[in-house]
Structure formats: structure tokens, C-alpha cells
Coordinates of C-alpha atoms and ligand atoms in Angstrom, one line a residue:
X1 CA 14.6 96.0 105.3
X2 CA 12.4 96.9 102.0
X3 CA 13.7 94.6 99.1
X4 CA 14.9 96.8 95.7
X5 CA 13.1 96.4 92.4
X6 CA 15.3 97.5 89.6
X7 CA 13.2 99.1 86.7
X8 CA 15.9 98.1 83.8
X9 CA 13.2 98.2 81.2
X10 CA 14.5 101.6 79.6
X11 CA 14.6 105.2 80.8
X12 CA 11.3 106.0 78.0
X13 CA 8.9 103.9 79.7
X14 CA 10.1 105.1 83.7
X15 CA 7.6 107.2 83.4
X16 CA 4.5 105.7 82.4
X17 CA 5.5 102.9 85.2
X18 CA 6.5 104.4 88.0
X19 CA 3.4 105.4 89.9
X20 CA 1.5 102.1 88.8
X21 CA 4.3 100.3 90.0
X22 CA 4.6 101.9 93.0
X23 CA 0.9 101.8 93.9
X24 CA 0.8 97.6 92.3
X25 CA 4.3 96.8 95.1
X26 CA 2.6 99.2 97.9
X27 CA -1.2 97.3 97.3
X28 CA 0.2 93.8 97.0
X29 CA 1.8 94.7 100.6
X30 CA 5.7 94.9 99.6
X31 CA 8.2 97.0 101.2
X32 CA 9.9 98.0 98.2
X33 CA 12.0 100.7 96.9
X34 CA 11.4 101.0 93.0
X35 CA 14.7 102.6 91.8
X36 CA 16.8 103.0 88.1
X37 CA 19.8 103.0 89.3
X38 CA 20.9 100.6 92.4
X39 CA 24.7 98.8 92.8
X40 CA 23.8 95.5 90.9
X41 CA 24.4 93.0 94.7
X42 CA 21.9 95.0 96.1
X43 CA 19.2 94.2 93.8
X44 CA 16.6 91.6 94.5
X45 CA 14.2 91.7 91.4
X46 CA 14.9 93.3 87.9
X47 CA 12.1 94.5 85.9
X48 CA 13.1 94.2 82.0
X49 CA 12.3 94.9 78.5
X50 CA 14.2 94.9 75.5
X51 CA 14.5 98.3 75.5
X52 CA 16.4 98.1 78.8
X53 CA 20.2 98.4 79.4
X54 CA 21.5 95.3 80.7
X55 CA 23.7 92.8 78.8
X56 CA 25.0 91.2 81.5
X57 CA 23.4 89.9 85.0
X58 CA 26.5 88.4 86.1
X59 CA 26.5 91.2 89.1
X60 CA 23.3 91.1 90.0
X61 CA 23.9 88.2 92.6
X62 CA 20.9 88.8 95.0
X63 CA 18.5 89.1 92.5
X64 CA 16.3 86.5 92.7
X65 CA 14.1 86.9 89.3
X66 CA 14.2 88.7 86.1
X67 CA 10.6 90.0 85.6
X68 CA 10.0 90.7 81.6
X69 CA 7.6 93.5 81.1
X70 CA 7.1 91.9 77.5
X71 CA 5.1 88.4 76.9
X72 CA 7.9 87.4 73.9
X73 CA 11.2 86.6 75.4
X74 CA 13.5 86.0 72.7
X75 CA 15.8 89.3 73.2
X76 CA 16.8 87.3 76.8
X77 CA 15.6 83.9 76.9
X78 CA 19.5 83.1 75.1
X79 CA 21.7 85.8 77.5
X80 CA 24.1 83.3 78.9
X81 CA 24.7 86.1 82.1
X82 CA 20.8 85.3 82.8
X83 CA 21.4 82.5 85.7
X84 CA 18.0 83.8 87.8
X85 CA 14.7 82.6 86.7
X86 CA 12.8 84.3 83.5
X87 CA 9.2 85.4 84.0
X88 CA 7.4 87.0 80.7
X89 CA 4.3 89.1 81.1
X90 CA 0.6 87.6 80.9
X91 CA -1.9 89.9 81.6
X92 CA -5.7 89.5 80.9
X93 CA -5.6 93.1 79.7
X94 CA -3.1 92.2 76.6
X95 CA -5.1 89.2 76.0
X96 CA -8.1 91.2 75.8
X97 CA -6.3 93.5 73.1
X98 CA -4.6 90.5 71.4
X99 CA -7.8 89.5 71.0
X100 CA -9.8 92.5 69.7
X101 CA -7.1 93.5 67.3
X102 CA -7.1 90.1 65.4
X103 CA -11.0 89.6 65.6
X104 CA -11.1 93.3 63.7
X105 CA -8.7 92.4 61.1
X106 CA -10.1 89.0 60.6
X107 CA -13.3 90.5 60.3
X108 CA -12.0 92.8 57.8
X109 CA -11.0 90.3 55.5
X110 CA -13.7 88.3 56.0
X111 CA -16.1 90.8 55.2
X112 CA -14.3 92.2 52.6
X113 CA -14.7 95.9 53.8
X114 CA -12.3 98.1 52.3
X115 CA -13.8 97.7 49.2
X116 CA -17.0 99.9 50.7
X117 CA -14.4 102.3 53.2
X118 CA -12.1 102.7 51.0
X119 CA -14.6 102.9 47.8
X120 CA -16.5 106.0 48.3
X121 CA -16.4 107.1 45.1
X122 CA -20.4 107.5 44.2
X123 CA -20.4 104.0 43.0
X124 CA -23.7 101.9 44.3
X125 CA -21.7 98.1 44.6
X126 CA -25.3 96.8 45.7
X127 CA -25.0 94.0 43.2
X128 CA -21.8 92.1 44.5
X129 CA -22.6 88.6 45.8
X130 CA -22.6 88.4 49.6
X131 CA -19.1 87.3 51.5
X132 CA -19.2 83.6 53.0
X133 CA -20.1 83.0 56.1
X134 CA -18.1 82.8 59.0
X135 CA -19.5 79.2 59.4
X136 CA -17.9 78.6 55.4
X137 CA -14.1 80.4 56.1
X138 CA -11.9 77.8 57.9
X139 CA -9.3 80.1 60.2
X140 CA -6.2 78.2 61.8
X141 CA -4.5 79.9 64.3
X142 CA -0.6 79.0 64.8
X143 CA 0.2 78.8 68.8
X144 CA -2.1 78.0 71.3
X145 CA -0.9 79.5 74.1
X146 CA -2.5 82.0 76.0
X147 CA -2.7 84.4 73.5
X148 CA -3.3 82.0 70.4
X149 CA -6.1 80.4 72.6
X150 CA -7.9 82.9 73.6
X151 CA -8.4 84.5 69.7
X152 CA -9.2 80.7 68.6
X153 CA -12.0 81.1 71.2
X154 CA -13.0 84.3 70.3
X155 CA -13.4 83.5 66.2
X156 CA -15.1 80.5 67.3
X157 CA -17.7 81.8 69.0
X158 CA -18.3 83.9 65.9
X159 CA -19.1 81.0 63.7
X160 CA -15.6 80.4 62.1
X161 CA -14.4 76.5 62.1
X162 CA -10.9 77.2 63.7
X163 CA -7.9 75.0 63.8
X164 CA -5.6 75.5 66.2
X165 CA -2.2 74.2 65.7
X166 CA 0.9 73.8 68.9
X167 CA 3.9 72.0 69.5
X168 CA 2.1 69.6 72.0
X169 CA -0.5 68.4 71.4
X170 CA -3.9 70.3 73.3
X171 CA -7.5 69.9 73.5
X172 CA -9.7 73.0 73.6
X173 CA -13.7 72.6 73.5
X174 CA -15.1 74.1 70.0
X175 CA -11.6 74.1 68.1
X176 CA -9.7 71.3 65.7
X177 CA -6.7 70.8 67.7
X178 CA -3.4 69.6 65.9
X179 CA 0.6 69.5 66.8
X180 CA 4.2 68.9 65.6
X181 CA 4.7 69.0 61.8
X182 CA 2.1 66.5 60.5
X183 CA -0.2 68.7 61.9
X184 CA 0.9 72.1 61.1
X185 CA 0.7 70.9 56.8
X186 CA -3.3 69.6 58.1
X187 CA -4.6 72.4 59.6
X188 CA -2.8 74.8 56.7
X189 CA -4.0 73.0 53.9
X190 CA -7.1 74.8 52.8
X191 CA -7.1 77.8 55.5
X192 CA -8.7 80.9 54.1
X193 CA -7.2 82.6 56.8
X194 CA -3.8 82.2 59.2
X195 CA -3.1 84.1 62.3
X196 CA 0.2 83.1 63.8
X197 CA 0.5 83.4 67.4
X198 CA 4.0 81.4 68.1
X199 CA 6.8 82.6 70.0
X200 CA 10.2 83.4 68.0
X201 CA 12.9 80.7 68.9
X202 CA 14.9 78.9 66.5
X203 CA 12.2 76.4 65.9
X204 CA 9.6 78.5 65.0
X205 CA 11.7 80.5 62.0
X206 CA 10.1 80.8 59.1
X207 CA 6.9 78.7 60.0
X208 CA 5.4 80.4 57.2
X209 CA 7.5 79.8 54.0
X210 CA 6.8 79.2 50.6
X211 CA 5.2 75.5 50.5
X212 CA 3.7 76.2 53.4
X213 CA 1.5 79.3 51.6
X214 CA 0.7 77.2 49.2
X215 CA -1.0 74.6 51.2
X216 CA -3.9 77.8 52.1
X217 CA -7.1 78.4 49.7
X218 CA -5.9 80.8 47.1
X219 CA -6.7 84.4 48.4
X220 CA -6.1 83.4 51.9
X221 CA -5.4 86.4 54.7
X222 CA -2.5 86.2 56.6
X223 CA -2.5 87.7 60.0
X224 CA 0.7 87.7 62.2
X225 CA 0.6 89.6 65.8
X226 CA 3.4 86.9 66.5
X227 CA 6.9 87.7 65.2
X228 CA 8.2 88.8 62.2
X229 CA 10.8 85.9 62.2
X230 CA 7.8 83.4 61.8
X231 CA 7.0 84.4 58.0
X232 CA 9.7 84.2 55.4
X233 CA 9.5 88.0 54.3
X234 CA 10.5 87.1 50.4
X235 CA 7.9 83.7 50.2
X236 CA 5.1 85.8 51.7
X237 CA 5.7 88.4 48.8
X238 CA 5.6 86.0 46.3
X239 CA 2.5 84.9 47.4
X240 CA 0.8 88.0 47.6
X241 CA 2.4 88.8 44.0
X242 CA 0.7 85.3 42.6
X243 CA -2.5 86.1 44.1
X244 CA -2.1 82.7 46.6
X245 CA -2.0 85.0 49.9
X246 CA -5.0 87.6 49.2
X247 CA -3.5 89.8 51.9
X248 CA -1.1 90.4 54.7
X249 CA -1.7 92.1 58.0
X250 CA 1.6 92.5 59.9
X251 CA 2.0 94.2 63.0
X252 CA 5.7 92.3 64.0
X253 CA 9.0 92.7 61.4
X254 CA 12.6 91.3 61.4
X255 CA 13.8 94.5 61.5
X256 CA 11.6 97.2 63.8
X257 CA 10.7 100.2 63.1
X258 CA 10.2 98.5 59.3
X259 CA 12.7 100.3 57.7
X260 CA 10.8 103.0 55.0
X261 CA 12.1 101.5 51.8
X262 CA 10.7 97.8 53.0
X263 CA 8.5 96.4 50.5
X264 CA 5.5 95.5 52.9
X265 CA 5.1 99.5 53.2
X266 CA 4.3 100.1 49.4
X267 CA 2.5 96.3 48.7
X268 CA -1.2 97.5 47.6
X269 CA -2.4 94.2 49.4
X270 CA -0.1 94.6 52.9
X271 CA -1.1 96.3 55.8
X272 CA 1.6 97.3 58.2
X273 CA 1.1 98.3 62.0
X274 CA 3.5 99.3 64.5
X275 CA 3.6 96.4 66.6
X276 CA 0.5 97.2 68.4
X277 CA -1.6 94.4 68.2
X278 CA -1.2 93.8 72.4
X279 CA 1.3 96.6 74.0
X280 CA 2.0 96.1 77.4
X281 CA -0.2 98.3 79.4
X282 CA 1.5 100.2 82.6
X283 CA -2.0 100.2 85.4
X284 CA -2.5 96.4 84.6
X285 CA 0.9 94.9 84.0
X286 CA 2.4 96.4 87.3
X287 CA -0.5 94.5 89.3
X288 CA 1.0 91.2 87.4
X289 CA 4.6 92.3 88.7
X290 CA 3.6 92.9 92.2
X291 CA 2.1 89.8 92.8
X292 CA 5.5 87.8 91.0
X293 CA 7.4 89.7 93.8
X294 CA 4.9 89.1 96.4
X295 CA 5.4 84.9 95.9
X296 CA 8.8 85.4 95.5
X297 CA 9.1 87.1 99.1
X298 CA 6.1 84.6 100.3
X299 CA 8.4 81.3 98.8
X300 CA 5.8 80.8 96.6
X301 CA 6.3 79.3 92.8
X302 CA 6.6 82.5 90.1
X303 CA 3.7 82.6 87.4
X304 CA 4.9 82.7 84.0
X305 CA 7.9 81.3 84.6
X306 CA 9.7 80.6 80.9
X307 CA 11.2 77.4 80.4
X308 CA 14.9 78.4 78.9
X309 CA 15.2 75.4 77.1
X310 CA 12.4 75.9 75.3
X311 CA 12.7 79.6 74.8
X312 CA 9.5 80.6 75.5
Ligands
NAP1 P1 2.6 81.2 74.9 O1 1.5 81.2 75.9 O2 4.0 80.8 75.4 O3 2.1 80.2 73.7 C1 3.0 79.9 72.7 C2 2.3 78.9 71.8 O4 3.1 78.6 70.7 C3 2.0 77.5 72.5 O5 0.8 77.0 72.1 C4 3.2 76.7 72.0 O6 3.0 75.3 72.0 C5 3.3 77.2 70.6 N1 4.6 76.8 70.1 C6 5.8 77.2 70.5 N2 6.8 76.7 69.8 C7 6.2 75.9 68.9 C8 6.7 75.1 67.8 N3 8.0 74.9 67.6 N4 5.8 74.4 67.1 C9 4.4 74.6 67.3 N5 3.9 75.3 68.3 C10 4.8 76.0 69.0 O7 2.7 82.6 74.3 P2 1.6 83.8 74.1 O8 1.4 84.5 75.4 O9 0.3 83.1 73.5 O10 2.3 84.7 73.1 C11 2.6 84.3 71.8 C12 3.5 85.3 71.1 O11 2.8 86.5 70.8 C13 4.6 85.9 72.0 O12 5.7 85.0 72.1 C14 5.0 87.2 71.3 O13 6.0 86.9 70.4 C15 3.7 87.5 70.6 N6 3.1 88.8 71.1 C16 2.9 89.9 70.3 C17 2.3 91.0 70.8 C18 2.1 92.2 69.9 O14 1.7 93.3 70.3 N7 2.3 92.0 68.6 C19 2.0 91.1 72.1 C20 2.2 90.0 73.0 C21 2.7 88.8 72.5 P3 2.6 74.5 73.4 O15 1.2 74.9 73.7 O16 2.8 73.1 73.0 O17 3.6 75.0 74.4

């Protein structure tokens, strides 16, 4: 009898999943109807994104996981219906993009070049002293997971002294590793850049508030493909305002779409993107899917698997 993979991640995305799912459950060797709509007890695995419909997964007695299409949990990690385990999405693919979109923007700052794209205004700037060095710009990255990792890696290997900070402790070749909250004042103080890569659960609120910006290098960036939740909106302002935060580049909000008349939009020194630093792509995360399903119908332990008292 094929098993019944509920797609509950939102009519908008059906179609750009469908056929990758269906080709990902076919390839991994599943007999498996993909469906929207199925009575909830006849369910076995529940594909979900924030975006989706269900509140309550109190019905969905056969279902033996909850497969988030999204890597950050928080919109379900706390639904008290949610009994089944929790997987969240990690996929080589978003890590890739994770990664390229914060070595661009780090890069950007670094090399300060806005003031050549955005300058062309005839004006030869030929005499302003050459930026630093990567070698000379101490970067700390907040979350060493997989994401956080892998961009601590990446601005390693271009010449930046990275510290990378987590809630227990690590050890990663090339990077200053530090944990818990003696170590996340060390590896701020004197950061000329932050990129915050932590999950959004109540411990992680407001990671970034005011004393905490004033433990960078004056003019630091700030750099947050993470969650809005982690930066306290009015501190960061305040530091951008007093010169101590040089510029922000947000992709995540409290509040998304950020709504028009939010201050980040009309800040000369914040850039604002639509949550786009690492979207969820259909071809590669469907193969990810597929082979949660296949252990689940093999016995085998489920990858990802969040811990819910951690929330993430
Ligand atoms: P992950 O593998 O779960 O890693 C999370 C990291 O944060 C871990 O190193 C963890 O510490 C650390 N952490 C959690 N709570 C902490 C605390 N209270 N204090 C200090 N460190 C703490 O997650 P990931 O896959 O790297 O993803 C990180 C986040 O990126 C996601 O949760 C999501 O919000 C965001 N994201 C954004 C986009 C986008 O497009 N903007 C795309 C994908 C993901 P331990 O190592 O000790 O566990």
C-alpha cells in the first residue's frame, strides 16, 4: 500500500514542488502518493512550512514525522498539537547560498565598494588610502551550526581572523572558537564585522542589543541572515545613528514583508533584502525529503531531527 506524503507547506509553493517531489519519492524508491488534501489518519508524513495551513496535528495520528521545508523552526518547534518528531531542512544547496550571500556582503563592506558603484559621478577617488586587509578585519560569526560554520570557513579561507561563537562549546580548524555568555562579550569586543547565524528561540532574543554593539570597533558591519528577533531593532538604530555600527545588512525582520514605513527602509547606512540570503530550493530540497521518508519507512534514525527542548 503506497504511504501518503501531505504537502501542508502552502498552496503557493504546490507548484514549484510537485514534480521535484515526485521525481525525489519515485528516485529514493517510495511508493508514495504526494497529495494536498488527504483525511488527517491517513497521513503518514507532513511536509511543512510556515506558510502552510495546519495549527493543529492532533488528527494526524499515523503520521510518523513532520518534515519542515524551512531550516528555522520557530513557527512549530512550540505547537503543543506537534507530538511526531520535527525535522528542519539542511541542504548543501542552501548552505552553498548561505554562504555566497554573506561572503558578498562581507566583501562589500570590507572593501568598501559602494563608494566606487554607487560614486560615478566623474570623480577620480584614486587617492583614498587602501581598505585593510582581510588578514587586519576580525569577523565573528554568531552560531556555528551548519550554516554559521560553513561561512566561518569560507571568510577564513579568505584571510579574515574569524571568531566563531555557540552555545556549546566547538572546535573547528582555522577559527577562534568561544560559547555561553563569557564568550559571546570576547569574541564581540573589537569585531569590525558580526554575522549572526543563530536560530530564534527565546534564548537567543535580542543577542544583539545595545551594550553588546558597543563591545564592536566603531564602524563595525552588521550582517544578519539569522532572524530578525536576534538584533534589538531600536539599539541597532542607535548605533548606526552614533556612527558605532558603520552599517546594517538585513535580510530577516520581526515583522515580514518589513512593513514600508519601517525605519531600516529609509536608513542611508541599512540595507534591506527580502529574506533571501538561503531560500529553500525545490530540485535539491525534495532529494533531502525523500531520503527522510526513505529511513523512516527503512527504521532508520531521521536526519535533522530538532531537539524541542531546545527549539532548534
Ligand atoms: P543550526 O545548525 O541549528 O545551528 C545553530 C547554531 O546556533 C549552533 O551553533 C548553536 O549552538 C547556536 N545557538 C543556538 N542557540 C544558541 C544560544 N542560546 N547561544 C549561543 N549559540 C546558540 O542552524 P543553521 O542551519 O546553521 O541555521 C541557523 C539559522 O539561520 C536558522 O535557524 C534560520 O533562522 C536561519 N536561516 C536563514 C535563512 C535565510 O534565507 N535568511 C536560510 C536558512 C536559515 P550549538 O552548536 O551549541 O548547538
Amino acid at each position: 500500500m503506497p504511504i501518503t506524503v501531505l504537502f501542508a507547506a502552502g498552496p503557493a509553493l504546490w507548484d514549484d514542488y510537485r514534480s521535484a517531489l515526485t521525481a525525489a519519492l519515485r528516485d529514493a524508491g517510495l511508493d508514495a502518493v504526494l497529495t494536498q488534501d488527504a483525511a488527517p489518519e491517513t497521513v503518514d508524513y507532513i511536509l511543512f512550512s510556515p506558510g502552510g495551513t495546519i495549527r493543529d496535528f492532533t488528527p494526524f495520528v499515523r503520521a510518523r514525522a513532520v518534515l519542515n521545508l524551512w531550516a528555522g523552526v520557530e513557527k512549530i518547534v512550540g505547537n503543543p498539537t506537534l507530538t511526531q518528531p520535527l525535522c528542519r531542512m539542511v541542504d548543501p544547496a542552501m548552505t552553498a547560498s548561505m554562504m555566497e550571500w554573506v561572503v558578498g556582503h562581507v566583501l562589500r563592506h570590507h572593501l568598501g565598494m559602494d563608494v566606487h558603484i554607487l560614486g560615478q559621478d566623474g570623480h577620480w577617488r584614486g587617492d583614498a588610502p587602501p581598505p585593510p586587509l582581510a588578514c587586519e578585519r576580525p569577523v565573528t560569526v554568531l552560531g556555528l551550526g551548519e550554516l554559521g560554520q560553513a561561512v566561518a570557513r569560507a571568510l577564513s579561507v579568505l584571510g579574515f581572523p574569524v571568531t566563531g561563537w555557540s552555545r556549546t562549546a566547538r572546535a573547528v580548524p582555522g577559527l577562534r572558537c568561544l560559547s555561553g555568555p563569557d564568550g559571546l562579550s570576547a569574541a564581540l569586543t573589537g569585531a569590525q564585522g558580526v554575522v549572526l547565524l543563530l536560530p530564534d528561540t527565546p534564548d537567543t532574543v535580542n543577542t544583539l542589543n545595545a551594550a553588546r554593539l558597543a563591545l564592536l570597533a566603531p564602524g563595525a558591519f552588521v550582517i544578519n541572515p539569522g532572524r530578525g528577533p536576534l538584533i534589538d531593532d531600536a539599539a541597532l538604530l542607535a548605533a548606526l545613528d552614533a556612527g558605532q555600527v558603520g552599517h546594517a545588512t538585513l535580510d530577516v525582520f520581526r515583522h515580514e514583508p518589513l512593513p514600508p514605513a519601517h525605519p531600516f527602509w529609509h536608513h542611508p547606512r541599512v540595507t534591506v533584502t527580502p529574506h533571501i540570503a538561503a531560500s529553500t530550493r525545490p530540485g535539491t530540497a525534495s532529494r533531502v525529503i525523500a531520503e527522510n521518508i526513505r529511513r523512516g519507512e527503512a527504521g532508520e534514525p531521521f536526519l535533522h531531527l530538532v531537539d524541542r527542548g531546545r527549539g532548534y
